[in-house]
Short mmCIF file of C-alpha atoms in Angstrom, two decimals:
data_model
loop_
_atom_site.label_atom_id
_atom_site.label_comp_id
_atom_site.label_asym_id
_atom_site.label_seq_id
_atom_site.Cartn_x
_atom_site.Cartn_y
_atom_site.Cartn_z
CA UNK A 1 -11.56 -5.33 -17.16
CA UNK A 2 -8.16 -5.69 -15.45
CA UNK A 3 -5.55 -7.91 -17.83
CA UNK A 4 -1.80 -8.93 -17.57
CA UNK A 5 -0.15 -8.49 -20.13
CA UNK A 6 3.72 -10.14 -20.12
CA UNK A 7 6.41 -7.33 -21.44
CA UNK A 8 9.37 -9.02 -21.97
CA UNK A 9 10.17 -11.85 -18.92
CA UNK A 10 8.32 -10.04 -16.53
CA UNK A 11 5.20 -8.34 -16.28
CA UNK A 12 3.71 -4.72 -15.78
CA UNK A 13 -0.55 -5.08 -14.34
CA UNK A 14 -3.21 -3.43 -16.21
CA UNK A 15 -5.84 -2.30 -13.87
CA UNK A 16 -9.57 -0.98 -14.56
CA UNK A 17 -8.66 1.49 -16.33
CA UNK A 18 -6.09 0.02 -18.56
CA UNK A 19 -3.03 1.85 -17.43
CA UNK A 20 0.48 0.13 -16.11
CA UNK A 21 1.66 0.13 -12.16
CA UNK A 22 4.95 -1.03 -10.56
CA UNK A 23 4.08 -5.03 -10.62
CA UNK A 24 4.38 -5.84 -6.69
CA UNK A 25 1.28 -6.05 -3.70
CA UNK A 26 4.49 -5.88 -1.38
CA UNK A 27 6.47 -3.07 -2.52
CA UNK A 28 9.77 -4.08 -1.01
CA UNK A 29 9.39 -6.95 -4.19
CA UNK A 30 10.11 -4.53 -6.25
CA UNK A 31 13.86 -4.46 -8.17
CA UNK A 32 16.05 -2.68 -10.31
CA UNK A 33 14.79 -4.84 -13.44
CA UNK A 34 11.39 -3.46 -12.69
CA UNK A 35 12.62 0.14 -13.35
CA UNK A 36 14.76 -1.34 -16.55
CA UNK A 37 11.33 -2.60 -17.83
CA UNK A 38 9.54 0.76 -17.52
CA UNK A 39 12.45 2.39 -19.74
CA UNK A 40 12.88 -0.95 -22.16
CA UNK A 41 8.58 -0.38 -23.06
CA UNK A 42 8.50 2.83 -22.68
CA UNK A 43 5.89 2.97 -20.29
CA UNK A 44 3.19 6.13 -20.47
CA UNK A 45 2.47 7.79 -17.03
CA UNK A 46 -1.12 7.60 -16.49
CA UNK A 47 -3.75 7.47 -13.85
CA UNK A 48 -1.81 5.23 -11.76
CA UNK A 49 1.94 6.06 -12.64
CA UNK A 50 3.75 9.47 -12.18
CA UNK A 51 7.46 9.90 -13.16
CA UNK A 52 9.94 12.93 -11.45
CA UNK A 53 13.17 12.64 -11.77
CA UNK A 54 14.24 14.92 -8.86
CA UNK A 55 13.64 13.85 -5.31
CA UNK A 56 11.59 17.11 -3.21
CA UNK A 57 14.43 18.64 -1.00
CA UNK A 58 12.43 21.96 -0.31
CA UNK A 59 8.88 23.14 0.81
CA UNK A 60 7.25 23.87 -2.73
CA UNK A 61 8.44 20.82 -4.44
CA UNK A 62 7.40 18.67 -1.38
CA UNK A 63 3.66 20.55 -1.88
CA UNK A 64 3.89 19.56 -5.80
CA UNK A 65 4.38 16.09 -4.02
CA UNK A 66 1.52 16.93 -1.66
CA UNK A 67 -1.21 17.30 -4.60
CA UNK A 68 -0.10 14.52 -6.26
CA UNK A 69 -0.58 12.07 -3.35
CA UNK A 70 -3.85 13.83 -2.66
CA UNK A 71 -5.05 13.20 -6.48
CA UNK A 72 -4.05 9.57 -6.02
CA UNK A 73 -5.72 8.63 -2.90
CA UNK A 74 -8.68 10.57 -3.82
CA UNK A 75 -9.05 7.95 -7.26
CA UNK A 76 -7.94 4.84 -7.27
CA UNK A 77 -4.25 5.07 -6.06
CA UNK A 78 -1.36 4.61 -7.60
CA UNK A 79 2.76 5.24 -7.66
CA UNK A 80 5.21 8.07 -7.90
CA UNK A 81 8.48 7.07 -8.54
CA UNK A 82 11.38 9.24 -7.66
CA UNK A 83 14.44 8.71 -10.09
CA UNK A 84 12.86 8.48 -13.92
CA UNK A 85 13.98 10.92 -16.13
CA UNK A 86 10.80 11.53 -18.75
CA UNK A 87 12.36 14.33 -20.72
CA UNK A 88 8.59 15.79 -19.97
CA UNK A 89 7.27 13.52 -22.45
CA UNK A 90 5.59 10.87 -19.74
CA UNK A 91 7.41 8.22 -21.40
CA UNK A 92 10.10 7.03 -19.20
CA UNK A 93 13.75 6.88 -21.15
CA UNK A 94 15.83 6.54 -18.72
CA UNK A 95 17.53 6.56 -15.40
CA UNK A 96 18.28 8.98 -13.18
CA UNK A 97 19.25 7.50 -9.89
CA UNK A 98 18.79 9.73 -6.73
CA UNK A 99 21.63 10.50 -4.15
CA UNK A 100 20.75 11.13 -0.21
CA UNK A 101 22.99 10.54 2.68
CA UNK A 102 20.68 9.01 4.43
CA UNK A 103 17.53 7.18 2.71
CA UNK A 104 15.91 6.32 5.87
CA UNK A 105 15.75 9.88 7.09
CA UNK A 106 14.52 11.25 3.94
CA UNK A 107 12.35 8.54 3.33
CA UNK A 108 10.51 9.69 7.09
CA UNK A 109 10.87 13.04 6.44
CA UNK A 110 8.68 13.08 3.16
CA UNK A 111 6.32 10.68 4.34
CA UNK A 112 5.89 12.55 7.31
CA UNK A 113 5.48 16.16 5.53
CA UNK A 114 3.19 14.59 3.40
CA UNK A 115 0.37 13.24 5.93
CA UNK A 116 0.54 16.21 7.75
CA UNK A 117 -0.05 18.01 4.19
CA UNK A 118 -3.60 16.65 3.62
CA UNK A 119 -6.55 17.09 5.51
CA UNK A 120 -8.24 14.56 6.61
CA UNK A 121 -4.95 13.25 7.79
CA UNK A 122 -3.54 10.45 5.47
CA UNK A 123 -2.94 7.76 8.19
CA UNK A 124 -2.28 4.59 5.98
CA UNK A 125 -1.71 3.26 2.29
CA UNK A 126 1.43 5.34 2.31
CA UNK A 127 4.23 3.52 1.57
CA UNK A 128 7.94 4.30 0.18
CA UNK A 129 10.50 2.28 -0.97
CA UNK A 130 13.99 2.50 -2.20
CA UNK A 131 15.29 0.53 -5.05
CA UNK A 132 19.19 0.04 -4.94
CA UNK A 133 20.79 0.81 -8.56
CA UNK A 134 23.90 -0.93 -9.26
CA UNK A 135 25.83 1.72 -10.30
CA UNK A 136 24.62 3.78 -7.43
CA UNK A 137 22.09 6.00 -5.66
CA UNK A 138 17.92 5.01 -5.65
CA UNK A 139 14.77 4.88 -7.48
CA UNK A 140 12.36 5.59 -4.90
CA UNK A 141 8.70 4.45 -5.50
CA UNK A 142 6.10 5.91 -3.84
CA UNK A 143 2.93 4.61 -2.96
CA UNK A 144 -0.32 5.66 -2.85
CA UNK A 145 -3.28 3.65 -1.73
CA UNK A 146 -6.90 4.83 -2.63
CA UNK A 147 -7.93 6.19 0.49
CA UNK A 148 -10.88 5.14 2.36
CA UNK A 149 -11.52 8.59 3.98
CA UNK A 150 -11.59 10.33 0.53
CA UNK A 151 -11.48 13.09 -0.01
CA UNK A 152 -8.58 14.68 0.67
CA UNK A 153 -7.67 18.41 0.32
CA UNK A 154 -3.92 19.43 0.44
CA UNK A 155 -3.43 22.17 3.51
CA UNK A 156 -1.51 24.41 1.77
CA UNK A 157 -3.56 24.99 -1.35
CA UNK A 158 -7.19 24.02 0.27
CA UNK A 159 -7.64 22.24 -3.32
CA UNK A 160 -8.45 19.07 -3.77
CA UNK A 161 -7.44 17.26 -6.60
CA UNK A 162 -7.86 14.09 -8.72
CA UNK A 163 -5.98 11.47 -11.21
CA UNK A 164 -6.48 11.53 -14.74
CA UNK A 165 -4.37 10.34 -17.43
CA UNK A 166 -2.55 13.15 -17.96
CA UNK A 167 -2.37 14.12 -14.29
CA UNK A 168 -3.35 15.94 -11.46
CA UNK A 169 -6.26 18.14 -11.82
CA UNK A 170 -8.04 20.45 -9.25
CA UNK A 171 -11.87 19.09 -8.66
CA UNK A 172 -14.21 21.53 -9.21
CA UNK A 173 -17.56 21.92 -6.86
CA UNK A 174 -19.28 18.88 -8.76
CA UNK A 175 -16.11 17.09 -8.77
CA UNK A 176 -15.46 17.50 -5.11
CA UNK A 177 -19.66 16.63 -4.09
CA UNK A 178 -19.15 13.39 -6.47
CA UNK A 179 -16.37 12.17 -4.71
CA UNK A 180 -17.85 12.92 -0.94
CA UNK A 181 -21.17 11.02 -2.29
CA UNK A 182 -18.32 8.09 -3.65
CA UNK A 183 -17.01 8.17 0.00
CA UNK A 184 -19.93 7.04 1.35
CA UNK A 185 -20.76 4.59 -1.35
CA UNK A 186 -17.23 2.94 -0.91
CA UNK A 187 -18.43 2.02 3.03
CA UNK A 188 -21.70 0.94 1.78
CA UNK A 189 -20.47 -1.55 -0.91
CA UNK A 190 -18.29 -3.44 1.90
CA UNK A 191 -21.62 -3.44 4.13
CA UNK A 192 -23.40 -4.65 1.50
CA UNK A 193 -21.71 -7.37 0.10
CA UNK A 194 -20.67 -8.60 3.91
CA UNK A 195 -24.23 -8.75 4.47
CA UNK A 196 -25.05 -10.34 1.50
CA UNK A 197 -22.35 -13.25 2.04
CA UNK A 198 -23.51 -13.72 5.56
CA UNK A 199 -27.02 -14.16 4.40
CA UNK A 200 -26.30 -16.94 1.80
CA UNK A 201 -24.65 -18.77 4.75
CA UNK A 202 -27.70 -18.37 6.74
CA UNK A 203 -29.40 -18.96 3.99
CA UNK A 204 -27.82 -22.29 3.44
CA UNK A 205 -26.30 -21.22 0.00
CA UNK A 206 -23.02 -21.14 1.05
CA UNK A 207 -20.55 -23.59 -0.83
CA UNK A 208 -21.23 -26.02 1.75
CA UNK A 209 -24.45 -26.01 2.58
CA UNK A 210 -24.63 -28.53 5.30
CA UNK A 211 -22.53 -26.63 7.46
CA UNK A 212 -24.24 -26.01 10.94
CA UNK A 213 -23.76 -23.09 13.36
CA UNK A 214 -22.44 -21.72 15.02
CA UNK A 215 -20.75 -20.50 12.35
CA UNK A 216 -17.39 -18.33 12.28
CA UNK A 217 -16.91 -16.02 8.83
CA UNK A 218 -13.55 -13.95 8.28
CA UNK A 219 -13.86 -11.56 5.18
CA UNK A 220 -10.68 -9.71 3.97
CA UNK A 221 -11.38 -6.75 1.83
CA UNK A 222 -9.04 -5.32 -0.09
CA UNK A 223 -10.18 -1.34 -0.35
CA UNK A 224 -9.57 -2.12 -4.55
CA UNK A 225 -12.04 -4.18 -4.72
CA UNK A 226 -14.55 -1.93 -4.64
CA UNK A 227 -12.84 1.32 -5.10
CA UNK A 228 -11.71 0.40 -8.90
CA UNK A 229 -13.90 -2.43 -9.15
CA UNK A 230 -11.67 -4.88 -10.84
CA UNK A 231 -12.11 -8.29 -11.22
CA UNK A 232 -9.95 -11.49 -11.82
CA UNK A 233 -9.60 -13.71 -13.97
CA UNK A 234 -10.52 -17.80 -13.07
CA UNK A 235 -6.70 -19.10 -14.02
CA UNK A 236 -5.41 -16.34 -11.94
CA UNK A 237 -8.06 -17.11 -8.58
CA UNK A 238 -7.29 -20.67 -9.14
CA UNK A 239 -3.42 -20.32 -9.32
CA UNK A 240 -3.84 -17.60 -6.42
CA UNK A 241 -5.84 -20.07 -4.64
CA UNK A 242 -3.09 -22.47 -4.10
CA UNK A 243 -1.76 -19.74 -1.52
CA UNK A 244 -5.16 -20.64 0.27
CA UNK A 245 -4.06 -24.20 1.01
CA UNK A 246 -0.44 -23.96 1.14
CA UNK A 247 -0.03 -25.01 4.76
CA UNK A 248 -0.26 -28.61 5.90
CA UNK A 249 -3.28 -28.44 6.86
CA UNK A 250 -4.88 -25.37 5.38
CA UNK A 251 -5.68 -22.25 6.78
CA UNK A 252 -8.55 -22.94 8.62
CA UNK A 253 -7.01 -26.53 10.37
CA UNK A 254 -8.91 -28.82 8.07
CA UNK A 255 -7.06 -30.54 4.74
CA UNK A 256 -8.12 -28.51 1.82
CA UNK A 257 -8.73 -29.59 -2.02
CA UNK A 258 -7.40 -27.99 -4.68
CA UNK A 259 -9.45 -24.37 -5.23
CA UNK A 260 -12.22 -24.95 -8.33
CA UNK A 261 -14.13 -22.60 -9.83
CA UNK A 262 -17.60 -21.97 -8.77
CA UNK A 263 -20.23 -18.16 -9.22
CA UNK A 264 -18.17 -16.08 -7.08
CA UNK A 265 -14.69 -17.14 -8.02
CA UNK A 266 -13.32 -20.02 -6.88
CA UNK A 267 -13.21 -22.20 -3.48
CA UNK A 268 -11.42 -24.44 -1.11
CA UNK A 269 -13.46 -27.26 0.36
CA UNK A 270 -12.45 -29.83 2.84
CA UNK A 271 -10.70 -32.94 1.89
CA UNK A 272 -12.42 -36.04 2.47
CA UNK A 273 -12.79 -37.69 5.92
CA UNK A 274 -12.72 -34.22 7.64
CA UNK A 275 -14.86 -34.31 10.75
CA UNK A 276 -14.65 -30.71 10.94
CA UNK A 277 -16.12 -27.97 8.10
CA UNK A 278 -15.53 -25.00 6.60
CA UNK A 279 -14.18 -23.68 3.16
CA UNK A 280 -11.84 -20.42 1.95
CA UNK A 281 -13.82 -18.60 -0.98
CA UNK A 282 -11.76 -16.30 -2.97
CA UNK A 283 -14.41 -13.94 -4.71
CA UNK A 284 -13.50 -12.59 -8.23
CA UNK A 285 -12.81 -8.88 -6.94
CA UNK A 286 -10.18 -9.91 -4.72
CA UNK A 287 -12.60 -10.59 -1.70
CA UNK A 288 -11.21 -13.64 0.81
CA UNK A 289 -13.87 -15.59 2.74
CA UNK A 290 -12.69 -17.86 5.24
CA UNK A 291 -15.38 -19.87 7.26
CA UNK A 292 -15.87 -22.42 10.13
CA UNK A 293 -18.69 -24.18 11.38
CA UNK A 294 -19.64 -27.21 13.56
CA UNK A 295 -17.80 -26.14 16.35
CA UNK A 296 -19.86 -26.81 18.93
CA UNK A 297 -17.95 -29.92 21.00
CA UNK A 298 -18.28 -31.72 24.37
CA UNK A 299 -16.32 -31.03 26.91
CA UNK A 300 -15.57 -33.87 30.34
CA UNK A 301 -15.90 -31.01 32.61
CA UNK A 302 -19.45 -29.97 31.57
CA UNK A 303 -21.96 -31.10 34.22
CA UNK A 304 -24.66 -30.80 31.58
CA UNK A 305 -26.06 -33.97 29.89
CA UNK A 306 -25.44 -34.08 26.14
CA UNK A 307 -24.08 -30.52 26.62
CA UNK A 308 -22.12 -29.05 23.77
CA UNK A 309 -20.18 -25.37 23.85
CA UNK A 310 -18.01 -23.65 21.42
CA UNK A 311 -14.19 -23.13 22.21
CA UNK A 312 -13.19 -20.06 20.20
CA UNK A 313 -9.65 -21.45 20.23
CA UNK A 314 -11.16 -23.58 17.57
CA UNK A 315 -10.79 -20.71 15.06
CA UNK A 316 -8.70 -18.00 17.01
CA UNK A 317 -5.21 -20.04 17.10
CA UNK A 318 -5.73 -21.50 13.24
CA UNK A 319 -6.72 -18.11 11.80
CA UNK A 320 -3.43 -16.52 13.54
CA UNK A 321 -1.03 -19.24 12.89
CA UNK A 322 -2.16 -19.93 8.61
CA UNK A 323 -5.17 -18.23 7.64
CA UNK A 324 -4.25 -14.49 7.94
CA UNK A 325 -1.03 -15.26 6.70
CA UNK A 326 -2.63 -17.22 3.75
CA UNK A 327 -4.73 -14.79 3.06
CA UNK A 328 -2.00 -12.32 2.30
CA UNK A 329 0.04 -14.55 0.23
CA UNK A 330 -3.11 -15.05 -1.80
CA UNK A 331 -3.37 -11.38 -2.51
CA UNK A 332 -0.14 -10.36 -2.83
CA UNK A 333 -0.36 -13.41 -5.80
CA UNK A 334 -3.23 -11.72 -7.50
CA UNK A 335 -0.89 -8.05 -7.16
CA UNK A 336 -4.03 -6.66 -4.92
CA UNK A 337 -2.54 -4.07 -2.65
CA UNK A 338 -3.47 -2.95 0.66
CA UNK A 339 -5.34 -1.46 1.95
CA UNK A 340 -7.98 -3.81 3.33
CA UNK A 341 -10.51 -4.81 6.00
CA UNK A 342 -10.48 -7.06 7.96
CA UNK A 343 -14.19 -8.37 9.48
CA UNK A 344 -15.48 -11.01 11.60
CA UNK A 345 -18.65 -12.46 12.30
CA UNK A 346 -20.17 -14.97 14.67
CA UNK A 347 -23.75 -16.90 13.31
CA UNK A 348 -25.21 -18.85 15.63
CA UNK A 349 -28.16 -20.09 17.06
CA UNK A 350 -30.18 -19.38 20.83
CA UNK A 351 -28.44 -20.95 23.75
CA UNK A 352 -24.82 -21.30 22.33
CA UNK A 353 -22.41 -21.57 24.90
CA UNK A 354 -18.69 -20.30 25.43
CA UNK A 355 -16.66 -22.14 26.98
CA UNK A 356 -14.10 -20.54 29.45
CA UNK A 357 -11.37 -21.98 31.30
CA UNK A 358 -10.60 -20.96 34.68
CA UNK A 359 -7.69 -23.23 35.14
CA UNK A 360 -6.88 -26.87 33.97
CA UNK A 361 -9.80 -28.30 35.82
CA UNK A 362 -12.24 -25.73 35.87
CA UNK A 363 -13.99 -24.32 32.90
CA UNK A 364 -17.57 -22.12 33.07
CA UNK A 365 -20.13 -22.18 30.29
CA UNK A 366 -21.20 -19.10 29.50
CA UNK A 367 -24.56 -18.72 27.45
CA UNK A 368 -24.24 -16.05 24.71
CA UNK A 369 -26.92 -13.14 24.38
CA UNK A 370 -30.52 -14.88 23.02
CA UNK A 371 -31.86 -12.03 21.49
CA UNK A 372 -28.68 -12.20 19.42
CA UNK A 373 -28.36 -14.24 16.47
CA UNK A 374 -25.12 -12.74 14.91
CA UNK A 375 -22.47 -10.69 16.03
CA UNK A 376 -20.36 -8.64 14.02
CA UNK A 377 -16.67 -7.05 15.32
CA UNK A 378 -15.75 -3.75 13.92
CA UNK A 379 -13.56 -3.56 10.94
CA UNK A 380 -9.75 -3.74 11.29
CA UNK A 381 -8.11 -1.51 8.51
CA UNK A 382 -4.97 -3.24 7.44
CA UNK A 383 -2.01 -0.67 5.21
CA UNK A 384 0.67 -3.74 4.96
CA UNK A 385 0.85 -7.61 4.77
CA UNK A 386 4.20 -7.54 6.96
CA UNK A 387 1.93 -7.01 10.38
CA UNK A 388 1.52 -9.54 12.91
CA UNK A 389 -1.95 -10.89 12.32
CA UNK A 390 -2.01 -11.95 15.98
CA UNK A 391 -1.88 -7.97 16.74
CA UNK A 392 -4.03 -7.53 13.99
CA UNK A 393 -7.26 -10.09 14.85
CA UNK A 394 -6.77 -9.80 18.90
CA UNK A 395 -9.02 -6.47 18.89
CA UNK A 396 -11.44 -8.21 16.79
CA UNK A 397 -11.65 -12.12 19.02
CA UNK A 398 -12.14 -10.17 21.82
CA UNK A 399 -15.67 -9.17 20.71
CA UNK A 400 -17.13 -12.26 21.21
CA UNK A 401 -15.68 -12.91 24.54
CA UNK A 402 -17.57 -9.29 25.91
CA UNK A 403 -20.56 -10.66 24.64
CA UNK A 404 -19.67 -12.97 27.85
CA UNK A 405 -18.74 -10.46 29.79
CA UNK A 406 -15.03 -11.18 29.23
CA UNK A 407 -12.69 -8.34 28.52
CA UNK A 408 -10.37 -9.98 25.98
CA UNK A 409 -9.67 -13.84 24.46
CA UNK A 410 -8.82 -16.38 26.61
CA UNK A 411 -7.20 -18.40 24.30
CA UNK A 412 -3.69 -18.99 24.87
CA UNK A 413 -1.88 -18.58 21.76
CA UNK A 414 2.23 -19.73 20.65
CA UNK A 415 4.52 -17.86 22.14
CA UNK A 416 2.58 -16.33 24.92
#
């Protein structure tokens, strides 16, 4: 259900529920001719968008704020922006640029005032952003992801509130139990469809089903995808695709085709003459699959005959230096916002060995658990594409390496 439709030469997204949003996955994107082209179409507030023209400088106004951030975050997100005269129609006509001394400070200070003003504590997918105006002062958009730990009450009321398209609205009792039972759904729709795309690799229904273990799956998942439920569109997953194979060698270290469509969206597959194998799926919700198999390799210092082991630097140093980074650019093409997850799994089969290097002549092969046949790192939330993915997948690599008995990655990556 989500469409773009072009407004003049740029464009405003439609989501789920057929309302407009500020046209940017990375806010900082966004520019004065953005604001113009809310005025020039008259663009409705709605269950994403909220206009004020006034910027909060005391308490009260800063708890109108408050609610507002709490009824986006407890539905499907969405932006305030700071700046927009209305003339309390919710049609934006014009203007009405905002004057600080120092946008920085008041920037922190509101952001600040407003996580400590909802309980549970708002800890990402808040995000603010000043837009210069040439004749002087800001439009400042604030963001508001859909929040994962939904829902939210507002401290200084104890209400909790909701979007709709004319606003903010209290939840009543029923309101408030539907959205603690959506709460739990929203955890168990990432669960699900992780284990469901882990067991069509097992399963050998994977887009390349000849790949052979142990295999290595990265899923990115954007908290929209299953919060509003929107899908994509093939043109757009096959020109958002491109991002997926925009490096010289793809993200994954092996020469990718062009991304075709295929069930779930559309895919990256290895170039011809590729020894090694994986593929990048991008799913039609937004989901990013990145996968590697055949990893297992011989290395001159193992003593055992025929014996092969898996070097995790196989996929640790390719996902750092293009895949995470690919994977961003493809969502920020497709306007999907954070937040997102970030989860890793290892398939493999009995008596897979890692192999661990001691020093330059010296490495130990270490057998992974038997009784294991798949194991799965805890989710990494991500709030921003601008973090170091290196920071972000560390946590996550190390995982495998305790299976071992090893406290963190050995791998030694650029830089260190």
């Amino acid at each position: 259900m989500n469409r773009l439709e072009r407004l003049g030469a740029r464009q405003l997204q439609e989501d789920f529920w057929g309302v407009y949003v500020i046209p940017h996955a990375r806010l900082d994107a966004a520019t004065e001719q953005d604001i113009e082209n809310l005025i020039d179409h008259g663009v409705r507030e709605s269950r994403t968008l909220d206009y004020k023209r006034d910027w909060p400088t005391d308490r009260d106004s800063r708890i109108a704020v408050a609610q507002d951030v709490c009824a986006f975050a407890n539905t499907v997100g969405g932006d305030l922006v700071f700046g927009i005269d209305d003339k309390k129609t919710g049609i934006a006509t014009k203007v009405s640029p905002i004057h600080v001394e120092n946008i920085d400070k008041e920037l922190l200070a509101l952001t600040s005032f407003l996580r400590d003003s909802l309980e549970p504590r708002v800890t990402g997918g808040l995000i603010a952003h000043a837009v210069p105006i040439a004749l002087g002062g800001y439009v400042i958009i604030l963001r508001v992801a859909a929040s994962p730990s939904a829902p939210h009450r507002v401290t200084k009321d104890n209400h909790f509130y909701a979007r709709t398209s004319v606003g903010k609205e209290p939840m009543d009792i029923q309101g408030i139990r539907h959205a603690f039972a959506a709460g739990a759904t929203l955890g168990q729709d990432i669960r699900t469809f992780c284990t469901e795309a882990l067991a069509r690799i097992n399963g050998l229904q994977s887009p390349m089903q000849d790949m052979d273990g142990p295999v290595f799956v990265c899923h990115l998942i954007p908290i929209s995808a299953f919060s509003r439920y929107e899908t994509h569109g093939i043109d757009s997953l096959i020109a958002a695709g491109q991002m997926l194979r925009s490096s010289r060698d793809g993200p994954i270290d092996i020469r990718m085709k062009a991304p075709r469509a295929n069930l779930e969206g559309v895919v990256c597959l290895p170039a011809r003459l590729q020894n090694a194998m994986g593929y990048a799926q991008l799913y039609r919700n937004g989901v990013v699959e990145l996968t590697f198999g055949d990893m297992l390799v011989h290395s001159p210092l193992d003593d055992e005959d025929d014996g092969l082991s898996l070097f995790p630097e196989i996929y640790e140093i390719p996902l750092v230096r293009h895949g995470l980074p690919a994977i961003f650019q493809t969502l920020a093409a497709l306007d999907i916002a954070p937040p997102a997850y970030v989860i890793l799994n290892w398939l493999y089969t009995h008596a897979t060995r890692i192999a661990v290097e001691i020093s330059p002549h010296h490495v130990e092969f270490l057998e992974l658990p038997s009784k294991l046949a798949q194991i799965t790192a805890p989710p990494l939330y991500i709030e921003s594409y601008d973090v170091d993915p290196l920071t972000v997948l560390r946590p996550a690599f190390d995982v495998l390496w305790n299976a071992v008995g090893i406290a963190h990655t050995k791998t030694k990556f650029e830089g260190e």
